[in-house]
């Protein structure tokens, strides 16, 4: 498992729980920075030496800006540097990891790459989800996040077209809103917009992810699988 936490560089609770249930020769944690190709190449070599050639890559490294009391910015004043920093990780990082790990898969003629997108890759955030927050300027779901995820989905199709003939499948999984301690008013507003009337929980994403990573999806290539409870159905 290749892990990156830009704030703490520490493994999350999910990894620690997995570590307790899996034999040491089946799991290793390698720290790397997806913004730096040499760092990712070093991680590949550690994975290769300890566990063998990787056959599955999940590109999940990403950054976003959650709702917060401050600071807020008017749309016309969003700094370019803030946008580029999101693209550097969300798009550039996915590209680098795909080139390095996916290139090794191509050399062996097999593998599955799953890029984590977002429902906001194909839908604009509804500002009414956030208009109850007493902020001036109003809170903005940053424009960089959805546009970066749209780029990830397009990158998925690009690699799928080039590498499908070489035995490596590339797909995207785009979650809808995932419960993560959001304020109750947001949860109520968002859930009302979803036919299933709730946000996703992490367990809702595991099955679709395993499907795309495994041979169960052996003829699935270049798709954007939306796991959104029906958010995009209307």
PDB file of C-alpha atoms in Angstrom:
ATOM      1  CA  UNK A   1       0.000   0.000   0.000  1.00  0.00           C
ATOM      2  CA  UNK A   2       1.392   3.376  -1.072  1.00  0.00           C
ATOM      3  CA  UNK A   3       0.239   6.073   1.318  1.00  0.00           C
ATOM      4  CA  UNK A   4       0.484   9.824   1.449  1.00  0.00           C
ATOM      5  CA  UNK A   5      -0.918  12.104   4.125  1.00  0.00           C
ATOM      6  CA  UNK A   6       0.166  15.622   3.223  1.00  0.00           C
ATOM      7  CA  UNK A   7      -0.419  16.876   6.756  1.00  0.00           C
ATOM      8  CA  UNK A   8       1.005  14.181   9.020  1.00  0.00           C
ATOM      9  CA  UNK A   9       2.607  11.480   6.830  1.00  0.00           C
ATOM     10  CA  UNK A  10       1.074   8.956   9.225  1.00  0.00           C
ATOM     11  CA  UNK A  11      -1.106   5.964   8.273  1.00  0.00           C
ATOM     12  CA  UNK A  12      -4.811   6.427   8.880  1.00  0.00           C
ATOM     13  CA  UNK A  13      -7.002   4.306  11.158  1.00  0.00           C
ATOM     14  CA  UNK A  14      -8.196   2.149   8.275  1.00  0.00           C
ATOM     15  CA  UNK A  15      -4.655   1.065   7.474  1.00  0.00           C
ATOM     16  CA  UNK A  16      -3.858   0.408  11.127  1.00  0.00           C
ATOM     17  CA  UNK A  17      -6.962  -1.787  11.428  1.00  0.00           C
ATOM     18  CA  UNK A  18      -5.989  -3.665   8.274  1.00  0.00           C
ATOM     19  CA  UNK A  19      -2.471  -4.122   9.586  1.00  0.00           C
ATOM     20  CA  UNK A  20      -3.830  -6.025  12.582  1.00  0.00           C
ATOM     21  CA  UNK A  21      -5.719  -8.497  10.424  1.00  0.00           C
ATOM     22  CA  UNK A  22      -3.246  -9.192   7.592  1.00  0.00           C
ATOM     23  CA  UNK A  23       0.008 -11.145   7.689  1.00  0.00           C
ATOM     24  CA  UNK A  24       3.131  -8.949   7.447  1.00  0.00           C
ATOM     25  CA  UNK A  25       4.212 -10.614   4.193  1.00  0.00           C
ATOM     26  CA  UNK A  26       0.979  -9.470   2.529  1.00  0.00           C
ATOM     27  CA  UNK A  27       0.996  -5.801   3.515  1.00  0.00           C
ATOM     28  CA  UNK A  28       3.537  -3.014   3.617  1.00  0.00           C
ATOM     29  CA  UNK A  29       3.272   0.728   4.015  1.00  0.00           C
ATOM     30  CA  UNK A  30       5.522   2.848   1.811  1.00  0.00           C
ATOM     31  CA  UNK A  31       5.543   6.624   2.181  1.00  0.00           C
ATOM     32  CA  UNK A  32       5.905   8.628  -1.001  1.00  0.00           C
ATOM     33  CA  UNK A  33       4.967  11.975  -2.474  1.00  0.00           C
ATOM     34  CA  UNK A  34       2.901  11.586  -5.624  1.00  0.00           C
ATOM     35  CA  UNK A  35       4.084  15.008  -6.785  1.00  0.00           C
ATOM     36  CA  UNK A  36       7.628  13.689  -7.179  1.00  0.00           C
ATOM     37  CA  UNK A  37       8.270  10.947  -9.724  1.00  0.00           C
ATOM     38  CA  UNK A  38      11.504   9.775  -8.089  1.00  0.00           C
ATOM     39  CA  UNK A  39       9.655   9.267  -4.796  1.00  0.00           C
ATOM     40  CA  UNK A  40       6.998   7.146  -6.506  1.00  0.00           C
ATOM     41  CA  UNK A  41       9.632   5.145  -8.382  1.00  0.00           C
ATOM     42  CA  UNK A  42      11.366   4.385  -5.078  1.00  0.00           C
ATOM     43  CA  UNK A  43       8.042   3.233  -3.644  1.00  0.00           C
ATOM     44  CA  UNK A  44       7.512   0.901  -6.597  1.00  0.00           C
ATOM     45  CA  UNK A  45      10.884  -0.717  -6.003  1.00  0.00           C
ATOM     46  CA  UNK A  46      10.092  -1.300  -2.323  1.00  0.00           C
ATOM     47  CA  UNK A  47       6.732  -2.832  -3.243  1.00  0.00           C
ATOM     48  CA  UNK A  48       8.339  -4.978  -5.923  1.00  0.00           C
ATOM     49  CA  UNK A  49      11.050  -6.263  -3.580  1.00  0.00           C
ATOM     50  CA  UNK A  50       8.708  -7.008  -0.669  1.00  0.00           C
ATOM     51  CA  UNK A  51       5.503  -8.147  -2.357  1.00  0.00           C
ATOM     52  CA  UNK A  52       6.257  -8.617  -6.040  1.00  0.00           C
ATOM     53  CA  UNK A  53       4.934  -6.764  -9.041  1.00  0.00           C
ATOM     54  CA  UNK A  54       1.762  -4.776  -8.265  1.00  0.00           C
ATOM     55  CA  UNK A  55      -1.271  -5.739 -10.311  1.00  0.00           C
ATOM     56  CA  UNK A  56      -3.710  -3.195  -8.839  1.00  0.00           C
ATOM     57  CA  UNK A  57      -3.263   0.546  -8.403  1.00  0.00           C
ATOM     58  CA  UNK A  58      -5.855   2.754  -6.694  1.00  0.00           C
ATOM     59  CA  UNK A  59      -5.152   6.440  -7.211  1.00  0.00           C
ATOM     60  CA  UNK A  60      -6.779   7.946  -4.130  1.00  0.00           C
ATOM     61  CA  UNK A  61      -4.325  10.696  -3.157  1.00  0.00           C
ATOM     62  CA  UNK A  62      -6.199  13.984  -3.308  1.00  0.00           C
ATOM     63  CA  UNK A  63      -6.835  17.268  -1.558  1.00  0.00           C
ATOM     64  CA  UNK A  64      -9.958  19.338  -1.073  1.00  0.00           C
ATOM     65  CA  UNK A  65     -11.018  22.229   1.088  1.00  0.00           C
ATOM     66  CA  UNK A  66     -13.864  21.401   3.501  1.00  0.00           C
ATOM     67  CA  UNK A  67     -16.356  23.974   4.797  1.00  0.00           C
ATOM     68  CA  UNK A  68     -14.740  26.032   7.550  1.00  0.00           C
ATOM     69  CA  UNK A  69     -15.483  29.249   9.436  1.00  0.00           C
ATOM     70  CA  UNK A  70     -12.674  31.068   7.641  1.00  0.00           C
ATOM     71  CA  UNK A  71     -11.194  32.156   5.386  1.00  0.00           C
ATOM     72  CA  UNK A  72     -13.648  32.435   2.524  1.00  0.00           C
ATOM     73  CA  UNK A  73     -13.084  33.962  -0.887  1.00  0.00           C
ATOM     74  CA  UNK A  74     -15.322  35.370  -3.555  1.00  0.00           C
ATOM     75  CA  UNK A  75     -15.346  33.325  -6.732  1.00  0.00           C
ATOM     76  CA  UNK A  76     -13.698  36.083  -8.728  1.00  0.00           C
ATOM     77  CA  UNK A  77     -10.850  36.227  -6.196  1.00  0.00           C
ATOM     78  CA  UNK A  78      -9.931  32.532  -5.919  1.00  0.00           C
ATOM     79  CA  UNK A  79      -6.109  32.485  -6.086  1.00  0.00           C
ATOM     80  CA  UNK A  80      -4.567  30.701  -9.041  1.00  0.00           C
ATOM     81  CA  UNK A  81      -1.938  29.194  -6.735  1.00  0.00           C
ATOM     82  CA  UNK A  82      -4.676  27.468  -4.735  1.00  0.00           C
ATOM     83  CA  UNK A  83      -6.135  25.968  -7.917  1.00  0.00           C
ATOM     84  CA  UNK A  84      -2.764  24.786  -9.174  1.00  0.00           C
ATOM     85  CA  UNK A  85      -1.876  23.150  -5.847  1.00  0.00           C
ATOM     86  CA  UNK A  86      -5.030  21.024  -6.078  1.00  0.00           C
ATOM     87  CA  UNK A  87      -4.305  20.056  -9.689  1.00  0.00           C
ATOM     88  CA  UNK A  88      -0.723  19.189  -8.797  1.00  0.00           C
ATOM     89  CA  UNK A  89      -1.875  16.455  -6.423  1.00  0.00           C
ATOM     90  CA  UNK A  90      -5.247  15.383  -7.807  1.00  0.00           C
ATOM     91  CA  UNK A  91      -4.261  15.277 -11.475  1.00  0.00           C
ATOM     92  CA  UNK A  92      -0.474  15.393 -11.565  1.00  0.00           C
ATOM     93  CA  UNK A  93      -0.194  12.856  -8.759  1.00  0.00           C
ATOM     94  CA  UNK A  94      -2.584  10.453 -10.470  1.00  0.00           C
ATOM     95  CA  UNK A  95      -0.651  10.847 -13.716  1.00  0.00           C
ATOM     96  CA  UNK A  96       2.721  10.146 -12.090  1.00  0.00           C
ATOM     97  CA  UNK A  97       1.499   7.130 -10.105  1.00  0.00           C
ATOM     98  CA  UNK A  98      -0.190   5.743 -13.206  1.00  0.00           C
ATOM     99  CA  UNK A  99       2.927   6.198 -15.311  1.00  0.00           C
ATOM    100  CA  UNK A 100       5.196   4.528 -12.753  1.00  0.00           C
ATOM    101  CA  UNK A 101       3.040   1.687 -11.408  1.00  0.00           C
ATOM    102  CA  UNK A 102       0.961   1.313 -14.560  1.00  0.00           C
ATOM    103  CA  UNK A 103       4.081   1.239 -16.695  1.00  0.00           C
ATOM    104  CA  UNK A 104       5.313  -1.729 -14.673  1.00  0.00           C
ATOM    105  CA  UNK A 105       1.960  -3.445 -15.222  1.00  0.00           C
ATOM    106  CA  UNK A 106       2.128  -2.827 -18.973  1.00  0.00           C
ATOM    107  CA  UNK A 107       5.551  -4.469 -19.056  1.00  0.00           C
ATOM    108  CA  UNK A 108       3.924  -7.605 -17.599  1.00  0.00           C
ATOM    109  CA  UNK A 109       0.774  -7.359 -19.712  1.00  0.00           C
ATOM    110  CA  UNK A 110      -1.736  -7.318 -16.863  1.00  0.00           C
ATOM    111  CA  UNK A 111      -3.176  -5.056 -14.204  1.00  0.00           C
ATOM    112  CA  UNK A 112      -6.071  -2.875 -13.116  1.00  0.00           C
ATOM    113  CA  UNK A 113      -5.929   0.816 -12.271  1.00  0.00           C
ATOM    114  CA  UNK A 114      -8.774   2.540 -10.443  1.00  0.00           C
ATOM    115  CA  UNK A 115      -8.774   6.320 -10.260  1.00  0.00           C
ATOM    116  CA  UNK A 116     -10.941   7.901  -7.577  1.00  0.00           C
ATOM    117  CA  UNK A 117     -13.033  10.631  -9.153  1.00  0.00           C
ATOM    118  CA  UNK A 118     -16.047  12.424  -7.735  1.00  0.00           C
ATOM    119  CA  UNK A 119     -19.658  13.113  -8.556  1.00  0.00           C
ATOM    120  CA  UNK A 120     -18.458  16.703  -8.898  1.00  0.00           C
ATOM    121  CA  UNK A 121     -16.464  15.638 -11.947  1.00  0.00           C
ATOM    122  CA  UNK A 122     -19.776  15.640 -13.842  1.00  0.00           C
ATOM    123  CA  UNK A 123     -22.018  17.827 -11.659  1.00  0.00           C
ATOM    124  CA  UNK A 124     -21.475  21.299 -10.280  1.00  0.00           C
ATOM    125  CA  UNK A 125     -21.730  21.658  -6.489  1.00  0.00           C
ATOM    126  CA  UNK A 126     -25.076  23.174  -5.523  1.00  0.00           C
ATOM    127  CA  UNK A 127     -24.302  26.385  -3.594  1.00  0.00           C
ATOM    128  CA  UNK A 128     -27.599  25.969  -1.725  1.00  0.00           C
ATOM    129  CA  UNK A 129     -26.021  23.063   0.170  1.00  0.00           C
ATOM    130  CA  UNK A 130     -23.848  25.640   1.935  1.00  0.00           C
ATOM    131  CA  UNK A 131     -25.939  28.826   2.075  1.00  0.00           C
ATOM    132  CA  UNK A 132     -26.869  28.238   5.732  1.00  0.00           C
ATOM    133  CA  UNK A 133     -23.258  28.814   6.788  1.00  0.00           C
ATOM    134  CA  UNK A 134     -22.991  32.345   8.284  1.00  0.00           C
ATOM    135  CA  UNK A 135     -19.992  33.392   6.203  1.00  0.00           C
ATOM    136  CA  UNK A 136     -19.173  36.533   4.250  1.00  0.00           C
ATOM    137  CA  UNK A 137     -18.102  35.963   1.531  1.00  0.00           C
ATOM    138  CA  UNK A 138     -20.270  32.819   1.284  1.00  0.00           C
ATOM    139  CA  UNK A 139     -18.579  29.438   1.405  1.00  0.00           C
ATOM    140  CA  UNK A 140     -17.535  28.101  -1.974  1.00  0.00           C
ATOM    141  CA  UNK A 141     -16.933  24.492  -2.822  1.00  0.00           C
ATOM    142  CA  UNK A 142     -13.606  25.235  -4.519  1.00  0.00           C
ATOM    143  CA  UNK A 143     -13.767  25.210  -8.331  1.00  0.00           C
ATOM    144  CA  UNK A 144     -10.440  23.390  -8.451  1.00  0.00           C
ATOM    145  CA  UNK A 145     -11.768  20.207  -6.839  1.00  0.00           C
ATOM    146  CA  UNK A 146     -14.486  19.272  -9.325  1.00  0.00           C
ATOM    147  CA  UNK A 147     -12.495  20.404 -12.338  1.00  0.00           C
ATOM    148  CA  UNK A 148      -9.484  18.388 -11.170  1.00  0.00           C
ATOM    149  CA  UNK A 149     -11.661  15.301 -10.768  1.00  0.00           C
ATOM    150  CA  UNK A 150     -13.114  15.855 -14.246  1.00  0.00           C
ATOM    151  CA  UNK A 151      -9.537  15.829 -15.507  1.00  0.00           C
ATOM    152  CA  UNK A 152      -8.916  12.570 -13.625  1.00  0.00           C
ATOM    153  CA  UNK A 153     -11.929  10.964 -15.313  1.00  0.00           C
ATOM    154  CA  UNK A 154     -10.706  12.084 -18.730  1.00  0.00           C
ATOM    155  CA  UNK A 155      -7.206  10.851 -17.905  1.00  0.00           C
ATOM    156  CA  UNK A 156      -8.829   7.516 -17.079  1.00  0.00           C
ATOM    157  CA  UNK A 157     -10.327   7.254 -20.549  1.00  0.00           C
ATOM    158  CA  UNK A 158      -7.038   8.276 -22.139  1.00  0.00           C
ATOM    159  CA  UNK A 159      -4.997   5.558 -20.436  1.00  0.00           C
ATOM    160  CA  UNK A 160      -7.777   3.005 -20.944  1.00  0.00           C
ATOM    161  CA  UNK A 161      -7.635   3.581 -24.686  1.00  0.00           C
ATOM    162  CA  UNK A 162      -3.855   3.285 -24.836  1.00  0.00           C
ATOM    163  CA  UNK A 163      -3.278   0.469 -22.352  1.00  0.00           C
ATOM    164  CA  UNK A 164      -6.367  -1.695 -22.819  1.00  0.00           C
ATOM    165  CA  UNK A 165      -4.737  -3.467 -25.784  1.00  0.00           C
ATOM    166  CA  UNK A 166      -1.706  -4.125 -23.570  1.00  0.00           C
ATOM    167  CA  UNK A 167      -3.652  -5.934 -20.850  1.00  0.00           C
ATOM    168  CA  UNK A 168      -4.046  -3.090 -18.335  1.00  0.00           C
ATOM    169  CA  UNK A 169      -7.552  -1.844 -17.597  1.00  0.00           C
ATOM    170  CA  UNK A 170      -8.111   1.717 -16.311  1.00  0.00           C
ATOM    171  CA  UNK A 171     -11.392   2.818 -14.754  1.00  0.00           C
ATOM    172  CA  UNK A 172     -12.688   5.543 -12.458  1.00  0.00           C
ATOM    173  CA  UNK A 173     -14.885   5.291  -9.389  1.00  0.00           C
ATOM    174  CA  UNK A 174     -16.751   8.497  -8.588  1.00  0.00           C
ATOM    175  CA  UNK A 175     -18.383   8.621  -5.149  1.00  0.00           C
ATOM    176  CA  UNK A 176     -21.194  10.950  -4.230  1.00  0.00           C
ATOM    177  CA  UNK A 177     -21.149  12.700  -0.877  1.00  0.00           C
ATOM    178  CA  UNK A 178     -19.585  10.527   1.821  1.00  0.00           C
ATOM    179  CA  UNK A 179     -20.512  10.969   5.476  1.00  0.00           C
ATOM    180  CA  UNK A 180     -17.599  12.496   7.333  1.00  0.00           C
ATOM    181  CA  UNK A 181     -18.827  14.642  10.195  1.00  0.00           C
ATOM    182  CA  UNK A 182     -20.534  17.305   8.064  1.00  0.00           C
ATOM    183  CA  UNK A 183     -22.897  19.683   9.812  1.00  0.00           C
ATOM    184  CA  UNK A 184     -26.484  18.376  10.166  1.00  0.00           C
ATOM    185  CA  UNK A 185     -28.042  21.024   7.935  1.00  0.00           C
ATOM    186  CA  UNK A 186     -25.737  20.131   5.050  1.00  0.00           C
ATOM    187  CA  UNK A 187     -26.476  16.434   5.571  1.00  0.00           C
ATOM    188  CA  UNK A 188     -30.228  17.119   5.471  1.00  0.00           C
ATOM    189  CA  UNK A 189     -29.980  19.232   2.318  1.00  0.00           C
ATOM    190  CA  UNK A 190     -27.698  16.829   0.489  1.00  0.00           C
ATOM    191  CA  UNK A 191     -29.681  13.738   1.482  1.00  0.00           C
ATOM    192  CA  UNK A 192     -32.888  15.324   0.187  1.00  0.00           C
ATOM    193  CA  UNK A 193     -31.227  15.536  -3.222  1.00  0.00           C
ATOM    194  CA  UNK A 194     -30.341  11.795  -3.270  1.00  0.00           C
ATOM    195  CA  UNK A 195     -33.003   9.220  -4.177  1.00  0.00           C
ATOM    196  CA  UNK A 196     -31.692   6.941  -1.412  1.00  0.00           C
ATOM    197  CA  UNK A 197     -32.042   9.861   1.037  1.00  0.00           C
ATOM    198  CA  UNK A 198     -28.622   9.555   2.657  1.00  0.00           C
ATOM    199  CA  UNK A 199     -24.933  10.150   2.179  1.00  0.00           C
ATOM    200  CA  UNK A 200     -22.640   7.242   1.393  1.00  0.00           C
ATOM    201  CA  UNK A 201     -20.620   5.518   4.082  1.00  0.00           C
ATOM    202  CA  UNK A 202     -17.169   4.048   3.367  1.00  0.00           C
ATOM    203  CA  UNK A 203     -18.569   0.510   3.210  1.00  0.00           C
ATOM    204  CA  UNK A 204     -20.709   1.536   0.218  1.00  0.00           C
ATOM    205  CA  UNK A 205     -17.552   2.101  -1.820  1.00  0.00           C
ATOM    206  CA  UNK A 206     -15.669  -1.108  -1.013  1.00  0.00           C
ATOM    207  CA  UNK A 207     -17.680  -3.453  -3.216  1.00  0.00           C
ATOM    208  CA  UNK A 208     -17.544  -1.260  -6.346  1.00  0.00           C
ATOM    209  CA  UNK A 209     -13.828  -0.701  -5.807  1.00  0.00           C
ATOM    210  CA  UNK A 210     -13.123  -4.433  -5.488  1.00  0.00           C
ATOM    211  CA  UNK A 211     -15.246  -5.035  -8.585  1.00  0.00           C
ATOM    212  CA  UNK A 212     -13.185  -2.637 -10.705  1.00  0.00           C
ATOM    213  CA  UNK A 213      -9.894  -3.911  -9.305  1.00  0.00           C
ATOM    214  CA  UNK A 214     -10.656  -7.608  -9.754  1.00  0.00           C
ATOM    215  CA  UNK A 215     -11.226 -10.008 -12.613  1.00  0.00           C
ATOM    216  CA  UNK A 216     -14.955  -9.676 -11.959  1.00  0.00           C
ATOM    217  CA  UNK A 217     -14.696  -6.614 -14.236  1.00  0.00           C
ATOM    218  CA  UNK A 218     -12.358  -8.205 -16.777  1.00  0.00           C
ATOM    219  CA  UNK A 219     -14.206  -6.617 -19.725  1.00  0.00           C
ATOM    220  CA  UNK A 220     -14.748  -3.230 -18.086  1.00  0.00           C
ATOM    221  CA  UNK A 221     -12.362  -0.535 -19.284  1.00  0.00           C
ATOM    222  CA  UNK A 222     -12.528   3.254 -19.462  1.00  0.00           C
ATOM    223  CA  UNK A 223     -15.719   3.778 -17.462  1.00  0.00           C
ATOM    224  CA  UNK A 224     -16.619   6.253 -14.722  1.00  0.00           C
ATOM    225  CA  UNK A 225     -18.592   4.222 -12.192  1.00  0.00           C
ATOM    226  CA  UNK A 226     -20.746   6.626 -10.169  1.00  0.00           C
ATOM    227  CA  UNK A 227     -21.520   5.395  -6.655  1.00  0.00           C
ATOM    228  CA  UNK A 228     -23.831   8.205  -5.613  1.00  0.00           C
ATOM    229  CA  UNK A 229     -27.113   6.726  -4.401  1.00  0.00           C
ATOM    230  CA  UNK A 230     -28.816   8.052  -7.525  1.00  0.00           C
ATOM    231  CA  UNK A 231     -27.648  11.678  -7.166  1.00  0.00           C
ATOM    232  CA  UNK A 232     -26.882  11.842 -10.892  1.00  0.00           C
ATOM    233  CA  UNK A 233     -30.149  10.151 -11.923  1.00  0.00           C
ATOM    234  CA  UNK A 234     -32.011  13.470 -12.078  1.00  0.00           C
TER     235      UNK A 234
END
